[in-house]
Amino acid sequence: MNITIVTKPHDRLASALSEEMAAVDRLIRARMHSDHAPRIPEITAHLVEAGGKRLRPMLTLAAAKLSGYQGEHHIGLATAVEFIHTATLLHDDVVDESEKRRGRPTANLLWDNKSSVLVGDYLFSRSFQLMVETGSLRVLEILSNASATISEGEVLQMTAATDLRTDESVYLQVVRGKTAALFSAATEAGGVIAQASETEVKALFDYGDALGIAFQIADDLLDYQGDSSATGKNVGDDFRERKLTLPVIKAVAKATPEEHAFWKRTIEKGQQEDGDLDQALALMAKYDTLTATRRDAEAWAKKAQAALTALPDHEIRDMLHDLSAYVVSRLS
Amino acid sequence: MNITIVTKPHDRLASALSEEMAAVDRLIRARMHSDHAPRIPEITAHLVEAGGKRLRPMLTLAAAKLSGYQGEHHIGLATAVEFIHTATLLHDDVVDESEKRRGRPTANLLWDNKSSVLVGDYLFSRSFQLMVETGSLRVLEILSNASATISEGEVLQMTAATDLRTDESVYLQVVRGKTAALFSAATEAGGVIAQASETEVKALFDYGDALGIAFQIADDLLDYQGDSSATGKNVGDDFRERKLTLPVIKAVAKATPEEHAFWKRTIEKGQQEDGDLDQALALMAKYDTLTATRRDAEAWAKKAQAALTALPDHEIRDMLHDLSAYVVSRLS
């Protein structure tokens, strides 16, 4: 007898959906192939084999299963969701000139910007082909809307990230774009494909939206308090990259004129010196913004859990509940 | 009385479709807008105001009108086609690091790679939103397939363009990807939206495909024989950029070992010296490849005209006929 002790909600979901996830994996491999351009699978394989958590397609599968879906279209839909995610990672790599992604060199260092842009476009097109195969115009509507929101969020972030006038509402808009839009589309579309009731579809959207926001706020908080061996990033990367995130936005809102000048110099003008990160952390401590940020993440996790109450009683629903709790449990 | 002498078939089409083109123009302006990210219309306006010929949306409108369409969805569809085109231009600008596009500095010099990638993604998403509004899954299928073919063609071009093993069949595949796929999707989708018969839809596809190929071969030929004041490019840009196109592919196919070494040095290795372009032109003249290339373009134009015979007798059909003739008439 093979006893596995599974604790993390993500792993429990993966286990409950293991057949479907395996089917998604096969479809990802089949559809990233290109007869005409062999370089395409070379690049996508790099990303696909690196794996990642496949959280987004899992949310689609979970939403469909929870809604009692019996068909086969959820596999193609979940694959489409993962392709959109992978395409945005490829384009982000170009954009940010980031050097690492999932602990490996990014595609644009191994190949070049050219390949990252075009292969991202290819996956994006493949994703829409997969959606067409589901035969659901509503699925196409949900995911084309999400894709537009994602690009808008990324463009907004370009200008907002180094602008001290960026307040919590602009931050939320950026977070909805860069993270929550695909989470909520993944869960909503999973319900739609299963022909869930409108109330349930709405609840699935709300769950994905709140989970995505909690997830991103947690990520931004961990940047300032994380253990670099666990996150693979260094504390304060966002500060060094001049990215205004919630812990700093809260400190800027309360800043004295002198403190404001500090933020202006380090974030807006990007003139950073030794000791500036310590000073930034001290200002966040002064106003206890890391705690306030954690409370915000927890509130969004609660919102996600509240949305679930409109959904059928199901083991998957319990796992989704635990997943939202887990996202913020890393923070305390 | 206002008498305008209209001669070019493109202008005659624009005149016959002037109301529809004006509606497309309005929709382009409305949909390139973003409430959340004001930088988006800044960048798209740059491209949209530069204008361009709007040939692709015009082909969609022409196909729909020729097929007797009475509805309103052709406007959104034509706008979707133009957005896909604009998105690929934005992404090409990143990719090729080209400095000029339509005679203006490219977006990636005025802004940056970041904006070009993200705004291209935004327009691509907007395009799918517009297609969803047509309510036709088949339109979505045609254009998502075309989009995948476009990216595959561009990726293939990256590896094939400097590889002397690239023969005419690979060249054709690249040309179908980078140019003909969107032409044929534009005409095919125009017929589909008008519920034309399958025979007519097939004929519209074949017309767009052959027109696109003739158009691109003509473009590649003009690079070696064009008048730079008319094309806005210098003779031999493709040679300098080490892009294998049909006139050179035909010369490589007939090359002596010594000539092959010349092509290997200049195209594959990119070691170019003064006088190399003259030598390249001399080799093309030796095998008369410019004439052979022109004949190929003319043959594709004839193919486009042959496809039109399956379509209803209509003034638009005559204009499409003349358009295909015009594309290659520039060459003699």
mmCIF file of C-alpha atoms in Angstrom, chain B residues 98-270:
data_model
loop_
_atom_site.group_PDB
_atom_site.id
_atom_site.type_symbol
_atom_site.label_atom_id
_atom_site.label_comp_id
_atom_site.label_asym_id
_atom_site.label_seq_id
_atom_site.Cartn_x
_atom_site.Cartn_y
_atom_site.Cartn_z
ATOM 1 C CA SER B 98 13.673 48.274 -37.638
ATOM 2 C CA GLU B 99 13.942 52.000 -37.424
ATOM 3 C CA LYS B 100 11.258 53.070 -39.805
ATOM 4 C CA ARG B 101 7.733 51.940 -40.361
ATOM 5 C CA ARG B 102 5.476 53.705 -42.818
ATOM 6 C CA GLY B 103 8.070 56.462 -43.051
ATOM 7 C CA ARG B 104 7.882 57.384 -39.371
ATOM 8 C CA PRO B 105 10.107 56.352 -36.497
ATOM 9 C CA THR B 106 8.798 53.050 -35.132
ATOM 10 C CA ALA B 107 6.983 52.872 -31.821
ATOM 11 C CA ASN B 108 9.885 51.074 -30.203
ATOM 12 C CA LEU B 109 12.160 54.034 -30.776
ATOM 13 C CA LEU B 110 9.612 56.591 -29.634
ATOM 14 C CA TRP B 111 8.669 54.517 -26.632
ATOM 15 C CA ASP B 112 10.310 51.204 -26.072
ATOM 16 C CA ASN B 113 10.169 47.490 -26.709
ATOM 17 C CA LYS B 114 8.052 47.096 -23.627
ATOM 18 C CA SER B 115 5.242 49.231 -24.983
ATOM 19 C CA SER B 116 5.368 47.682 -28.439
ATOM 20 C CA VAL B 117 4.995 44.159 -27.067
ATOM 21 C CA LEU B 118 2.215 44.979 -24.611
ATOM 22 C CA VAL B 119 0.234 47.262 -26.875
ATOM 23 C CA GLY B 120 0.486 44.647 -29.638
ATOM 24 C CA ASP B 121 -0.925 42.133 -27.176
ATOM 25 C CA TYR B 122 -3.687 44.556 -26.294
ATOM 26 C CA LEU B 123 -4.716 45.025 -29.931
ATOM 27 C CA PHE B 124 -4.589 41.291 -30.483
ATOM 28 C CA SER B 125 -6.986 40.781 -27.541
ATOM 29 C CA ARG B 126 -9.218 43.593 -28.765
ATOM 30 C CA SER B 127 -9.318 41.883 -32.125
ATOM 31 C CA PHE B 128 -10.646 38.671 -30.575
ATOM 32 C CA GLN B 129 -13.213 40.644 -28.599
ATOM 33 C CA LEU B 130 -14.460 42.142 -31.882
ATOM 34 C CA MET B 131 -14.672 38.695 -33.457
ATOM 35 C CA VAL B 132 -16.675 37.380 -30.512
ATOM 36 C CA GLU B 133 -19.152 40.193 -31.185
ATOM 37 C CA THR B 134 -19.760 38.865 -34.693
ATOM 38 C CA GLY B 135 -21.181 35.751 -33.048
ATOM 39 C CA SER B 136 -19.436 33.524 -35.585
ATOM 40 C CA LEU B 137 -17.235 30.740 -34.250
ATOM 41 C CA ARG B 138 -16.093 30.057 -37.797
ATOM 42 C CA VAL B 139 -14.722 33.582 -38.097
ATOM 43 C CA LEU B 140 -12.821 33.013 -34.854
ATOM 44 C CA GLU B 141 -11.489 29.741 -36.206
ATOM 45 C CA ILE B 142 -10.302 31.320 -39.464
ATOM 46 C CA LEU B 143 -8.542 34.195 -37.743
ATOM 47 C CA SER B 144 -7.007 32.209 -34.892
ATOM 48 C CA ASN B 145 -5.623 29.789 -37.487
ATOM 49 C CA ALA B 146 -4.280 32.713 -39.496
ATOM 50 C CA SER B 147 -2.677 34.206 -36.390
ATOM 51 C CA ALA B 148 -0.913 30.932 -35.611
ATOM 52 C CA THR B 149 0.304 30.709 -39.217
ATOM 53 C CA ILE B 150 1.590 34.284 -39.042
ATOM 54 C CA SER B 151 3.728 33.605 -35.949
ATOM 55 C CA GLU B 152 4.952 30.294 -37.362
ATOM 56 C CA GLY B 153 5.935 32.057 -40.589
ATOM 57 C CA GLU B 154 7.833 34.723 -38.670
ATOM 58 C CA VAL B 155 9.649 32.153 -36.539
ATOM 59 C CA LEU B 156 10.448 30.100 -39.645
ATOM 60 C CA GLN B 157 11.784 33.226 -41.337
ATOM 61 C CA MET B 158 14.174 33.803 -38.430
ATOM 62 C CA THR B 159 15.968 30.547 -39.118
ATOM 63 C CA ALA B 160 15.350 30.231 -42.869
ATOM 64 C CA ALA B 161 16.309 33.749 -43.946
ATOM 65 C CA THR B 162 20.041 33.269 -43.508
ATOM 66 C CA ASP B 163 20.171 29.569 -44.380
ATOM 67 C CA LEU B 164 21.242 28.852 -47.971
ATOM 68 C CA ARG B 165 19.329 25.564 -47.912
ATOM 69 C CA THR B 166 16.121 27.618 -47.956
ATOM 70 C CA ASP B 167 14.459 26.702 -51.238
ATOM 71 C CA GLU B 168 11.414 28.066 -53.025
ATOM 72 C CA SER B 169 9.008 25.860 -51.059
ATOM 73 C CA VAL B 170 10.295 27.140 -47.704
ATOM 74 C CA TYR B 171 10.195 30.689 -49.081
ATOM 75 C CA LEU B 172 6.564 30.157 -50.056
ATOM 76 C CA GLN B 173 5.778 28.916 -46.563
ATOM 77 C CA VAL B 174 7.353 32.022 -45.039
ATOM 78 C CA VAL B 175 5.451 34.272 -47.445
ATOM 79 C CA ARG B 176 2.176 32.529 -46.705
ATOM 80 C CA GLY B 177 2.868 33.121 -43.015
ATOM 81 C CA LYS B 178 4.053 36.688 -43.041
ATOM 82 C CA THR B 179 1.666 38.032 -45.671
ATOM 83 C CA ALA B 180 -0.782 35.713 -47.388
ATOM 84 C CA ALA B 181 -2.338 34.168 -44.261
ATOM 85 C CA LEU B 182 -3.955 37.428 -43.212
ATOM 86 C CA PHE B 183 -5.002 38.323 -46.782
ATOM 87 C CA SER B 184 -6.734 34.961 -47.255
ATOM 88 C CA ALA B 185 -8.295 35.058 -43.785
ATOM 89 C CA ALA B 186 -9.565 38.583 -44.503
ATOM 90 C CA THR B 187 -11.331 37.569 -47.711
ATOM 91 C CA GLU B 188 -12.493 34.150 -46.457
ATOM 92 C CA ALA B 189 -13.953 35.570 -43.242
ATOM 93 C CA GLY B 190 -15.724 38.286 -45.255
ATOM 94 C CA GLY B 191 -17.470 35.556 -47.257
ATOM 95 C CA VAL B 192 -18.261 33.523 -44.148
ATOM 96 C CA ILE B 193 -19.910 36.440 -42.382
ATOM 97 C CA ALA B 194 -22.058 36.959 -45.495
ATOM 98 C CA GLN B 195 -22.997 33.265 -45.518
ATOM 99 C CA ALA B 196 -21.616 32.817 -49.008
ATOM 100 C CA SER B 197 -21.683 29.278 -50.438
ATOM 101 C CA GLU B 198 -18.762 26.984 -49.679
ATOM 102 C CA THR B 199 -17.585 27.296 -53.281
ATOM 103 C CA GLU B 200 -17.540 31.063 -52.974
ATOM 104 C CA VAL B 201 -15.834 30.989 -49.578
ATOM 105 C CA LYS B 202 -13.150 28.731 -51.047
ATOM 106 C CA ALA B 203 -12.751 31.079 -54.015
ATOM 107 C CA LEU B 204 -12.400 34.070 -51.680
ATOM 108 C CA PHE B 205 -9.740 32.228 -49.687
ATOM 109 C CA ASP B 206 -7.856 31.306 -52.884
ATOM 110 C CA TYR B 207 -8.028 34.883 -54.127
ATOM 111 C CA GLY B 208 -6.631 36.284 -50.864
ATOM 112 C CA ASP B 209 -3.923 33.635 -50.691
ATOM 113 C CA ALA B 210 -2.725 34.203 -54.270
ATOM 114 C CA LEU B 211 -3.000 37.994 -53.972
ATOM 115 C CA GLY B 212 -0.953 37.946 -50.759
ATOM 116 C CA ILE B 213 1.755 35.804 -52.335
ATOM 117 C CA ALA B 214 1.894 37.990 -55.465
ATOM 118 C CA PHE B 215 2.047 41.057 -53.213
ATOM 119 C CA GLN B 216 4.959 39.732 -51.149
ATOM 120 C CA ILE B 217 6.948 38.422 -54.122
ATOM 121 C CA ALA B 218 6.499 41.831 -55.757
ATOM 122 C CA ASP B 219 7.721 43.497 -52.566
ATOM 123 C CA ASP B 220 10.781 41.270 -52.427
ATOM 124 C CA LEU B 221 11.517 41.926 -56.090
ATOM 125 C CA LEU B 222 11.133 45.694 -55.723
ATOM 126 C CA ASP B 223 13.789 45.554 -53.034
ATOM 127 C CA TYR B 224 16.301 44.790 -55.792
ATOM 128 C CA GLN B 225 14.897 46.864 -58.621
ATOM 129 C CA GLY B 226 12.792 49.486 -56.960
ATOM 130 C CA ASP B 227 13.152 53.172 -57.029
ATOM 131 C CA SER B 228 13.964 54.158 -53.458
ATOM 132 C CA SER B 229 11.979 57.388 -53.674
ATOM 133 C CA ALA B 230 8.832 55.353 -54.431
ATOM 134 C CA THR B 231 9.292 52.503 -51.971
ATOM 135 C CA GLY B 232 10.960 54.514 -49.209
ATOM 136 C CA LYS B 233 13.597 51.811 -48.964
ATOM 137 C CA ASN B 234 17.072 51.497 -50.431
ATOM 138 C CA VAL B 235 17.849 48.992 -53.149
ATOM 139 C CA GLY B 236 19.315 45.880 -51.594
ATOM 140 C CA ASP B 237 18.077 46.357 -48.003
ATOM 141 C CA ASP B 238 17.166 42.650 -47.892
ATOM 142 C CA PHE B 239 20.686 41.732 -49.010
ATOM 143 C CA ARG B 240 22.241 43.944 -46.354
ATOM 144 C CA GLU B 241 19.888 42.523 -43.731
ATOM 145 C CA ARG B 242 20.818 39.009 -44.891
ATOM 146 C CA LYS B 243 17.280 38.099 -45.861
ATOM 147 C CA LEU B 244 17.057 35.363 -48.459
ATOM 148 C CA THR B 245 14.226 36.227 -50.818
ATOM 149 C CA LEU B 246 13.155 34.747 -54.115
ATOM 150 C CA PRO B 247 15.559 36.582 -56.477
ATOM 151 C CA VAL B 248 18.535 35.386 -54.424
ATOM 152 C CA ILE B 249 17.112 31.899 -53.783
ATOM 153 C CA LYS B 250 16.854 31.425 -57.543
ATOM 154 C CA ALA B 251 20.463 32.578 -57.996
ATOM 155 C CA VAL B 252 21.720 30.314 -55.191
ATOM 156 C CA ALA B 253 19.992 27.337 -56.833
ATOM 157 C CA LYS B 254 22.091 27.850 -59.986
ATOM 158 C CA ALA B 255 25.312 28.985 -58.310
ATOM 159 C CA THR B 256 28.748 27.645 -59.267
ATOM 160 C CA PRO B 257 30.856 26.559 -56.263
ATOM 161 C CA GLU B 258 32.571 29.934 -56.288
ATOM 162 C CA GLU B 259 29.265 31.800 -56.402
ATOM 163 C CA HIS B 260 27.934 29.603 -53.627
ATOM 164 C CA ALA B 261 30.909 30.634 -51.488
ATOM 165 C CA PHE B 262 30.000 34.271 -52.162
ATOM 166 C CA TRP B 263 26.420 33.748 -50.953
ATOM 167 C CA LYS B 264 27.654 31.772 -47.974
ATOM 168 C CA ARG B 265 29.969 34.576 -46.916
ATOM 169 C CA THR B 266 27.546 37.435 -47.476
ATOM 170 C CA ILE B 267 24.219 35.882 -46.401
ATOM 171 C CA GLU B 268 24.980 32.993 -44.054
ATOM 172 C CA LYS B 269 28.007 34.508 -42.360
ATOM 173 C CA GLY B 270 26.998 38.110 -42.905
#
